[in-house]
Tab-separated table of C-alpha atoms in Angstrom:
chain	number	residue	atom	x	y	z
U	87	UNK	CA	-0.008	0.089	-0.296
U	88	UNK	CA	3.020	2.084	0.861
U	89	UNK	CA	4.558	1.867	-2.257
U	90	UNK	CA	1.328	2.294	-3.889
U	91	UNK	CA	1.107	5.337	-2.725
U	92	UNK	CA	4.238	6.633	-3.195
U	93	UNK	CA	4.135	5.684	-7.196
U	94	UNK	CA	0.546	7.746	-7.213
U	95	UNK	CA	2.507	10.440	-5.857
U	96	UNK	CA	5.211	10.391	-7.927
U	97	UNK	CA	2.684	10.119	-10.999
U	98	UNK	CA	0.916	13.210	-9.855
U	99	UNK	CA	3.889	15.099	-9.024
U	100	UNK	CA	5.297	14.824	-12.296
U	101	UNK	CA	2.224	14.495	-14.425
U	102	UNK	CA	-0.615	16.159	-13.249
U	103	UNK	CA	0.855	18.816	-10.926
U	104	UNK	CA	3.756	20.037	-13.117
U	105	UNK	CA	1.669	19.536	-16.398
U	106	UNK	CA	-0.708	22.102	-14.966
U	107	UNK	CA	1.894	24.651	-13.516
U	108	UNK	CA	3.520	24.366	-16.993
U	109	UNK	CA	0.640	25.317	-18.990
U	110	UNK	CA	-0.480	27.994	-16.237
U	111	UNK	CA	3.091	29.504	-16.301
U	112	UNK	CA	2.880	29.434	-20.839
U	113	UNK	CA	-0.472	31.479	-20.451
U	114	UNK	CA	0.990	33.979	-17.856
U	115	UNK	CA	4.039	34.344	-20.056
U	116	UNK	CA	1.876	34.733	-23.365
U	117	UNK	CA	0.092	37.788	-21.594
U	118	UNK	CA	3.605	39.068	-20.153
U	119	UNK	CA	4.502	38.670	-23.768
U	120	UNK	CA	1.777	40.449	-25.404
U	121	UNK	CA	2.424	43.451	-22.913
U	122	UNK	CA	6.206	44.030	-23.760
U	123	UNK	CA	5.336	43.657	-27.516
U	124	UNK	CA	2.082	46.370	-27.335
U	125	UNK	CA	4.515	48.393	-25.535
U	126	UNK	CA	7.060	48.255	-28.013
U	127	UNK	CA	4.381	48.741	-30.867
U	128	UNK	CA	2.793	51.884	-29.292
U	129	UNK	CA	5.012	53.560	-26.985
U	130	UNK	CA	3.944	56.842	-24.719
U	131	UNK	CA	3.095	57.105	-21.554
U	132	UNK	CA	-0.786	57.634	-22.051
U	133	UNK	CA	-0.855	54.169	-23.918
U	134	UNK	CA	1.169	52.203	-21.083
U	135	UNK	CA	-1.023	53.972	-18.745
U	136	UNK	CA	-3.961	52.540	-20.483
U	137	UNK	CA	-1.973	49.252	-20.919
U	138	UNK	CA	-1.597	48.937	-17.563
U	139	UNK	CA	-5.583	49.506	-16.500
U	140	UNK	CA	-6.499	46.783	-19.204
U	141	UNK	CA	-3.871	44.303	-17.525
U	142	UNK	CA	-5.106	44.841	-14.455
U	143	UNK	CA	-9.048	44.537	-15.080
U	144	UNK	CA	-8.546	41.951	-17.811
U	145	UNK	CA	-5.351	39.776	-16.662
U	146	UNK	CA	-5.457	40.605	-12.986
U	147	UNK	CA	-1.707	41.698	-13.543
U	148	UNK	CA	-0.232	44.572	-11.423
U	149	UNK	CA	2.283	46.412	-13.976
U	150	UNK	CA	4.290	49.717	-14.081
U	151	UNK	CA	7.445	50.751	-16.223
U	152	UNK	CA	10.450	51.555	-13.801
U	153	UNK	CA	13.277	53.913	-15.149
U	154	UNK	CA	16.034	51.876	-17.222
U	155	UNK	CA	18.778	50.433	-14.886
U	156	UNK	CA	20.491	47.019	-14.145
U	157	UNK	CA	18.194	43.897	-13.076
U	158	UNK	CA	18.176	43.232	-9.191
U	159	UNK	CA	20.968	40.284	-8.507
U	160	UNK	CA	19.705	36.715	-9.065
U	161	UNK	CA	18.146	35.302	-5.741
U	162	UNK	CA	18.899	31.842	-4.982
U	163	UNK	CA	16.801	28.735	-6.321
U	164	UNK	CA	14.193	27.554	-4.310
U	165	UNK	CA	15.027	23.595	-3.750
U	166	UNK	CA	12.278	22.588	-4.755
U	167	UNK	CA	9.528	25.045	-6.981
U	168	UNK	CA	7.911	23.512	-10.177
U	169	UNK	CA	6.693	26.881	-10.892
U	170	UNK	CA	10.135	28.865	-10.593
U	171	UNK	CA	11.557	26.004	-13.581
U	172	UNK	CA	8.319	26.430	-15.652
U	173	UNK	CA	8.745	30.167	-15.483
U	174	UNK	CA	12.098	30.764	-16.355
U	175	UNK	CA	11.550	28.615	-19.327
U	176	UNK	CA	8.775	30.168	-20.638
U	177	UNK	CA	10.146	33.693	-20.212
U	178	UNK	CA	13.375	32.565	-22.240
U	179	UNK	CA	11.412	30.610	-24.789
U	180	UNK	CA	8.708	33.534	-25.494
U	181	UNK	CA	9.870	36.975	-24.912
U	182	UNK	CA	13.985	36.033	-24.896
U	183	UNK	CA	15.284	39.095	-22.687
U	184	UNK	CA	16.902	39.137	-19.893
U	185	UNK	CA	14.472	39.084	-16.626
U	186	UNK	CA	14.428	38.689	-12.823
U	187	UNK	CA	12.371	36.391	-11.227
U	188	UNK	CA	11.304	36.261	-7.425
U	189	UNK	CA	8.584	33.619	-6.579
U	190	UNK	CA	9.434	33.166	-2.894
U	191	UNK	CA	9.382	36.573	-1.762
U	192	UNK	CA	5.686	36.571	-1.332
U	193	UNK	CA	3.377	33.688	-0.731
U	194	UNK	CA	0.908	35.039	-2.527
U	195	UNK	CA	1.986	36.921	-5.732
U	196	UNK	CA	5.073	36.452	-8.266
U	197	UNK	CA	7.355	39.612	-8.881
U	198	UNK	CA	8.712	39.337	-12.659
U	199	UNK	CA	11.533	42.039	-14.071
U	200	UNK	CA	12.167	42.054	-17.876
U	201	UNK	CA	14.212	44.877	-19.263
U	202	UNK	CA	13.595	46.186	-22.144
U	203	UNK	CA	15.457	49.079	-24.598
U	204	UNK	CA	13.750	51.892	-22.905
U	205	UNK	CA	12.881	50.759	-19.347
U	206	UNK	CA	12.291	47.603	-16.847
U	207	UNK	CA	9.114	46.407	-17.012
U	208	UNK	CA	8.050	45.130	-13.615
U	209	UNK	CA	4.939	42.559	-13.326
U	210	UNK	CA	3.035	41.791	-10.094
U	211	UNK	CA	0.862	38.363	-10.433
U	212	UNK	CA	-1.137	35.936	-8.228
U	213	UNK	CA	1.024	33.010	-7.537
U	214	UNK	CA	-2.021	30.792	-8.609
U	215	UNK	CA	-2.152	32.573	-12.234
U	216	UNK	CA	0.720	30.270	-12.862
U	217	UNK	CA	0.881	27.543	-10.141
U	218	UNK	CA	-1.569	24.705	-9.578
U	219	UNK	CA	-2.238	25.870	-5.949
U	220	UNK	CA	-4.868	23.448	-5.042
U	221	UNK	CA	-2.519	20.485	-5.553
U	222	UNK	CA	-1.881	20.271	-2.137
U	223	UNK	CA	-5.439	19.520	-1.393
U	224	UNK	CA	-5.433	16.385	-3.521
U	225	UNK	CA	-2.195	15.028	-1.323
U	226	UNK	CA	-3.507	16.013	1.821
U	227	UNK	CA	-6.562	13.817	0.699
U	228	UNK	CA	-3.927	11.018	-0.609
U	229	UNK	CA	-2.046	11.215	2.962
U	230	UNK	CA	-5.610	11.188	4.975
U	231	UNK	CA	-6.832	8.246	3.131
U	232	UNK	CA	-3.763	6.358	3.503
U	233	UNK	CA	-3.577	6.602	7.135
U	234	UNK	CA	-7.496	5.506	7.286
U	235	UNK	CA	-6.513	2.753	5.375
U	236	UNK	CA	-3.107	1.772	6.905
U	237	UNK	CA	-5.234	1.612	10.677
U	238	UNK	CA	-7.858	0.197	9.467
U	239	UNK	CA	-5.617	-2.476	7.895
U	240	UNK	CA	-3.466	-2.770	11.244
U	241	UNK	CA	-6.746	-3.191	13.015
U	242	UNK	CA	-7.863	-5.817	10.550
U	243	UNK	CA	-4.310	-7.653	11.011
U	244	UNK	CA	-4.248	-7.743	14.456
U	245	UNK	CA	-7.720	-9.272	14.394
U	246	UNK	CA	-6.260	-11.940	12.110
U	247	UNK	CA	-3.204	-12.570	13.896
U	248	UNK	CA	-4.863	-13.002	17.134
U	249	UNK	CA	-6.058	-16.182	16.910
U	250	UNK	CA	-2.561	-17.513	15.249
U	251	UNK	CA	-0.730	-15.940	18.620
U	252	UNK	CA	-3.746	-17.936	20.627
U	253	UNK	CA	-2.819	-21.263	18.265
U	254	UNK	CA	0.617	-20.531	19.164
U	255	UNK	CA	0.059	-20.085	22.844
U	256	UNK	CA	-2.001	-23.403	23.207
U	257	UNK	CA	0.602	-25.134	21.167
U	258	UNK	CA	3.851	-24.164	23.212
U	259	UNK	CA	1.391	-24.682	26.843
U	260	UNK	CA	1.053	-28.315	25.643
U	261	UNK	CA	4.386	-28.869	24.215
U	262	UNK	CA	5.168	-28.104	27.938
U	263	UNK	CA	3.134	-30.526	29.379
U	264	UNK	CA	0.127	-27.632	30.482
U	265	UNK	CA	-3.508	-27.738	29.612
U	266	UNK	CA	-4.509	-24.445	27.926
U	267	UNK	CA	-8.477	-23.383	27.062
U	268	UNK	CA	-8.170	-23.081	23.664
U	269	UNK	CA	-11.334	-22.208	21.205
U	270	UNK	CA	-10.457	-21.951	17.296
U	271	UNK	CA	-11.593	-18.515	16.065
U	272	UNK	CA	-10.736	-16.267	13.306
U	273	UNK	CA	-10.516	-16.345	9.418
U	274	UNK	CA	-11.553	-19.672	8.017
U	275	UNK	CA	-8.150	-21.002	7.646
U	276	UNK	CA	-6.746	-20.393	10.861
U	277	UNK	CA	-9.979	-21.793	12.762
U	278	UNK	CA	-9.332	-25.211	10.296
U	279	UNK	CA	-5.935	-25.289	11.692
U	280	UNK	CA	-7.079	-24.678	15.199
U	281	UNK	CA	-9.414	-27.591	14.730
U	282	UNK	CA	-6.462	-29.646	13.568
U	283	UNK	CA	-4.055	-29.056	16.426
U	284	UNK	CA	-7.233	-30.010	18.795
U	285	UNK	CA	-7.515	-33.216	17.106
U	286	UNK	CA	-4.167	-33.545	17.178
U	287	UNK	CA	-3.770	-33.179	21.021
U	288	UNK	CA	-6.361	-35.826	21.671
U	289	UNK	CA	-5.055	-38.457	19.935
U	290	UNK	CA	-1.698	-37.786	21.158
U	291	UNK	CA	-3.457	-37.914	24.826
U	292	UNK	CA	-5.390	-41.022	23.939
U	293	UNK	CA	-2.062	-42.674	22.710
U	294	UNK	CA	-0.904	-41.757	26.382
U	295	UNK	CA	-3.532	-43.088	27.880
U	296	UNK	CA	-3.582	-46.653	26.476
U	297	UNK	CA	-0.069	-46.896	26.974
U	298	UNK	CA	-0.622	-45.946	30.852
U	299	UNK	CA	-3.439	-48.475	30.639
U	300	UNK	CA	-0.889	-51.173	29.283
U	301	UNK	CA	1.894	-50.519	31.394
U	302	UNK	CA	-0.263	-50.800	34.576
U	303	UNK	CA	-1.991	-54.178	33.603
U	304	UNK	CA	1.958	-54.865	32.676
U	305	UNK	CA	3.110	-54.170	35.681
U	306	UNK	CA	0.398	-55.460	37.992
U	307	UNK	CA	0.949	-58.793	36.049
U	308	UNK	CA	4.618	-58.685	37.051
U	309	UNK	CA	3.996	-57.682	40.128
U	310	UNK	CA	1.772	-60.264	40.787
U	311	UNK	CA	4.446	-62.883	39.534
U	312	UNK	CA	7.237	-61.231	42.019
U	313	UNK	CA	5.014	-61.420	44.864
U	314	UNK	CA	4.560	-65.050	44.320
U	315	UNK	CA	8.322	-65.562	44.465
U	316	UNK	CA	8.787	-63.696	47.570
U	317	UNK	CA	6.132	-65.704	49.422
U	318	UNK	CA	7.305	-68.821	47.801
U	319	UNK	CA	11.049	-67.943	49.005
U	320	UNK	CA	9.663	-66.879	52.385
U	321	UNK	CA	8.342	-70.591	53.414
U	322	UNK	CA	11.639	-72.210	51.915
U	323	UNK	CA	14.029	-72.599	54.729
U	324	UNK	CA	16.911	-70.248	54.347
U	325	UNK	CA	19.870	-70.859	53.029
U	326	UNK	CA	22.408	-69.084	50.858
U	327	UNK	CA	20.775	-70.151	47.697
U	328	UNK	CA	17.598	-68.777	48.586
U	329	UNK	CA	19.164	-65.558	50.093
U	330	UNK	CA	20.426	-64.867	46.867
U	331	UNK	CA	17.441	-65.492	44.857
U	332	UNK	CA	15.505	-63.100	47.217
U	333	UNK	CA	18.431	-60.558	46.091
U	334	UNK	CA	17.625	-61.231	42.519
U	335	UNK	CA	13.809	-60.553	43.263
U	336	UNK	CA	14.231	-57.644	44.744
U	337	UNK	CA	16.732	-56.543	42.118
U	338	UNK	CA	14.359	-57.825	39.373
U	339	UNK	CA	11.371	-55.569	41.388
U	340	UNK	CA	13.781	-52.490	41.011
U	341	UNK	CA	14.525	-52.855	37.206
U	342	UNK	CA	11.044	-53.503	36.869
U	343	UNK	CA	9.629	-49.969	38.195
U	344	UNK	CA	12.696	-48.487	36.689
U	345	UNK	CA	11.650	-49.579	33.192
U	346	UNK	CA	7.877	-49.019	33.914
U	347	UNK	CA	9.162	-45.230	35.204
U	348	UNK	CA	10.765	-44.680	32.022
U	349	UNK	CA	8.279	-46.057	29.431
U	350	UNK	CA	5.818	-44.345	31.601
U	351	UNK	CA	7.163	-41.051	32.083
U	352	UNK	CA	4.917	-38.377	33.507
U	353	UNK	CA	2.013	-39.115	31.421
U	354	UNK	CA	-1.741	-38.383	33.383
U	355	UNK	CA	0.150	-35.662	35.869
U	356	UNK	CA	-0.743	-32.100	35.693
U	357	UNK	CA	0.899	-28.932	36.203
U	358	UNK	CA	0.610	-27.363	39.598
U	359	UNK	CA	2.606	-24.172	41.343
U	360	UNK	CA	5.062	-25.431	43.628
U	361	UNK	CA	7.469	-23.471	46.226
U	362	UNK	CA	10.445	-24.535	44.322
U	363	UNK	CA	12.834	-23.310	47.554
U	364	UNK	CA	11.277	-25.717	49.642
U	365	UNK	CA	11.270	-28.442	46.631
U	366	UNK	CA	14.817	-28.628	46.702
U	367	UNK	CA	14.831	-28.631	50.592
U	368	UNK	CA	12.665	-31.640	50.587
U	369	UNK	CA	15.522	-33.125	48.194
U	370	UNK	CA	18.307	-31.642	50.303
U	371	UNK	CA	16.877	-33.662	53.242
U	372	UNK	CA	16.628	-37.013	51.404
U	373	UNK	CA	20.158	-36.716	50.172
U	374	UNK	CA	21.568	-35.937	54.106
U	375	UNK	CA	19.555	-38.809	55.310
U	376	UNK	CA	21.626	-40.547	52.949
U	377	UNK	CA	24.655	-38.850	54.251
U	378	UNK	CA	25.585	-36.660	51.646
U	379	UNK	CA	26.666	-32.905	52.189
U	380	UNK	CA	24.327	-30.726	49.912
U	381	UNK	CA	24.354	-26.778	49.722
U	382	UNK	CA	21.296	-25.069	48.430
U	383	UNK	CA	20.981	-21.456	46.651
U	384	UNK	CA	17.815	-19.588	45.205
U	385	UNK	CA	17.753	-16.594	43.700
U	386	UNK	CA	14.291	-14.561	42.279
U	387	UNK	CA	10.724	-15.939	42.338
U	388	UNK	CA	10.163	-19.515	43.795
U	389	UNK	CA	6.904	-19.975	42.751
U	390	UNK	CA	7.091	-22.292	39.641
U	391	UNK	CA	4.521	-24.249	37.156
U	392	UNK	CA	6.122	-27.991	37.081
U	393	UNK	CA	4.347	-31.629	37.099
U	394	UNK	CA	5.789	-31.995	40.698
U	395	UNK	CA	6.190	-35.801	41.028
U	396	UNK	CA	7.705	-36.134	37.587
U	397	UNK	CA	10.373	-32.754	38.230
U	398	UNK	CA	11.217	-34.477	41.436
U	399	UNK	CA	11.987	-37.418	39.834
U	400	UNK	CA	14.216	-35.487	36.933
U	401	UNK	CA	16.101	-33.962	40.395
U	402	UNK	CA	16.598	-36.372	42.788
U	403	UNK	CA	17.786	-38.646	39.892
U	404	UNK	CA	20.550	-36.407	38.927
U	405	UNK	CA	21.140	-35.618	42.428
U	406	UNK	CA	21.613	-39.564	43.246
U	407	UNK	CA	23.910	-39.755	40.211
U	408	UNK	CA	25.653	-36.998	42.099
U	409	UNK	CA	25.838	-38.764	44.990
U	410	UNK	CA	26.880	-42.278	44.071
U	411	UNK	CA	30.551	-40.341	42.674
U	412	UNK	CA	31.316	-37.516	44.650
U	413	UNK	CA	30.856	-36.468	48.652
U	414	UNK	CA	29.838	-33.017	48.349
U	415	UNK	CA	26.616	-31.743	46.220
U	416	UNK	CA	26.087	-27.948	45.525
U	417	UNK	CA	22.753	-26.719	44.375
U	418	UNK	CA	22.259	-23.487	42.407
U	419	UNK	CA	19.112	-22.617	41.368
U	420	UNK	CA	17.955	-19.025	39.357
U	421	UNK	CA	14.545	-18.256	38.301
U	422	UNK	CA	14.622	-15.135	35.564
U	423	UNK	CA	11.407	-13.773	33.609
U	424	UNK	CA	11.685	-16.945	31.180
U	425	UNK	CA	13.576	-19.881	32.789
U	426	UNK	CA	13.885	-21.868	35.867
U	427	UNK	CA	17.954	-22.782	35.627
U	428	UNK	CA	18.987	-25.332	38.240
U	429	UNK	CA	23.042	-26.554	38.557
U	430	UNK	CA	23.465	-29.692	39.991
U	431	UNK	CA	27.582	-29.624	40.831
U	432	UNK	CA	29.747	-32.451	42.655
U	433	UNK	CA	33.180	-33.018	43.300
U	434	UNK	CA	33.381	-36.502	42.037
U	435	UNK	CA	35.468	-37.725	39.023
U	436	UNK	CA	33.521	-36.147	36.575
U	437	UNK	CA	32.747	-38.051	32.731
U	438	UNK	CA	34.785	-37.190	29.603
U	439	UNK	CA	33.372	-34.820	27.246
U	440	UNK	CA	33.523	-36.939	24.246
U	441	UNK	CA	30.804	-39.355	26.497
U	442	UNK	CA	28.391	-37.147	28.285
U	443	UNK	CA	25.922	-37.397	25.491
U	444	UNK	CA	26.332	-40.770	25.570
U	445	UNK	CA	24.732	-41.146	29.418
U	446	UNK	CA	21.287	-40.218	28.557
U	447	UNK	CA	20.819	-43.158	26.547
U	448	UNK	CA	18.830	-45.911	27.836
U	449	UNK	CA	20.403	-48.685	29.564
U	450	UNK	CA	23.764	-47.341	28.338
U	451	UNK	CA	26.487	-48.038	31.123
U	452	UNK	CA	30.335	-46.167	30.355
U	453	UNK	CA	33.090	-48.574	31.315
U	454	UNK	CA	34.258	-46.255	33.886
U	455	UNK	CA	31.431	-43.978	33.917
U	456	UNK	CA	30.403	-42.384	37.347
U	457	UNK	CA	26.491	-43.894	36.561
U	458	UNK	CA	27.588	-47.269	36.516
U	459	UNK	CA	25.973	-47.496	40.323
U	460	UNK	CA	25.681	-50.912	41.182
U	461	UNK	CA	22.527	-52.437	41.137
U	462	UNK	CA	21.203	-49.715	38.656
U	463	UNK	CA	19.326	-50.021	35.702
U	464	UNK	CA	21.094	-47.445	33.572
U	465	UNK	CA	17.842	-45.250	33.310
U	466	UNK	CA	18.386	-42.676	35.995
U	467	UNK	CA	19.889	-39.681	33.855
U	468	UNK	CA	17.610	-40.566	30.920
U	469	UNK	CA	14.333	-40.473	32.716
U	470	UNK	CA	15.973	-37.417	34.105
U	471	UNK	CA	16.300	-35.693	30.512
U	472	UNK	CA	13.031	-37.225	29.530
U	473	UNK	CA	10.982	-35.311	32.732
U	474	UNK	CA	13.153	-31.782	31.392
U	475	UNK	CA	12.234	-32.078	27.693
U	476	UNK	CA	8.442	-33.017	28.690
U	477	UNK	CA	8.550	-29.377	30.438
U	478	UNK	CA	9.645	-27.768	27.583
U	479	UNK	CA	13.652	-27.898	29.069
U	480	UNK	CA	16.739	-29.437	28.695
U	481	UNK	CA	19.390	-30.830	30.343
U	482	UNK	CA	23.170	-30.441	29.850
U	483	UNK	CA	26.184	-31.601	31.480
U	484	UNK	CA	29.830	-29.712	31.881
U	485	UNK	CA	32.914	-29.279	34.068
U	486	UNK	CA	32.117	-28.238	37.536
U	487	UNK	CA	34.302	-25.523	39.490
U	488	UNK	CA	34.316	-28.451	42.350
U	489	UNK	CA	36.416	-30.290	39.921
U	490	UNK	CA	33.523	-32.919	39.223
U	491	UNK	CA	30.443	-32.605	37.283
U	492	UNK	CA	27.976	-29.885	36.614
U	493	UNK	CA	24.158	-30.941	35.584
U	494	UNK	CA	22.485	-27.955	34.494
U	495	UNK	CA	18.176	-28.199	34.224
U	496	UNK	CA	16.489	-25.619	32.363
U	497	UNK	CA	12.807	-25.079	31.949
U	498	UNK	CA	10.596	-22.643	30.897
U	499	UNK	CA	8.252	-20.916	33.595
């Protein structure tokens, strides 16, 4: 629209305005040329007076003959004046005598002086006699209508963009595991996209529900079998073999719980606002009861919306991993306007840079890695990463200032 207005303005200025001004300047110059010719053909003071009266009455031009002399110094050319250029060209073409022109001295008039053989002809004419003075009205209308159209277009676009932003917000909230009341509105195409998103959301939730139901059934059946094993072993007299079998059954139970926790993820849990300072304090107490020294620092607003149980499992797995390979743990949490960032540092041996991505893979253990905990399943860090990503965040590993490993959890708030 702006480009169109610029093109129209250029065409108007170059074609219409300049053409009209040139024609008016031509007509005014023709009148002046006629006065010069009549003065030359009918000299005399009486004839000059008659000529001045006719010019005033019929042509609306004030004229007088000044004594013979030199023309005033030329005035600086205005930066942008169509009438100045048009009049100068026409006087040179039609009259061909030395002249002096002032188109800016008095806003409503134009003064022209032409050097004749016996005198200087001074002409004062109305500016609109040589200039399309009402053209600015067209420009004002053009600017005014453009402004109104731009305001209307902005209002229309805002109404069209709002449903798109609402859809984007719903998609982002769903990606973070939050439930947002979303109703498609706006243009037909935007509504279609909104309904498609709702249908996709329902299918994903249905798939989660089916997977959760299946896992619950599997876990129930497997727990039943393990319970039978426990009862059977309890009825058998205690020997070294039965004690080893009981340990194997307990290990199988722990492995089963870990596998199901990883496969189930945090499906079905709702988002809730928690006090992250108290949240971390509970984790600190759990770690200290296990015999580890933990220090915590927190800055920012402590109220954060997360899935409490899943997020606790994420941080507990990271703290447990640090606890297994270090004696001291430092937890630093920072909440800003966009993210919650939690650093978990330890003084353990650390992990080589080229193997840090591998520890997040399910069932992966490094030969000399810190996550090779005895009796573990190799799923602790994988579960932690899965929970962080389900909150729209991520986990990264780096070197700790304490000499061990730093695990950084960063989730949007």
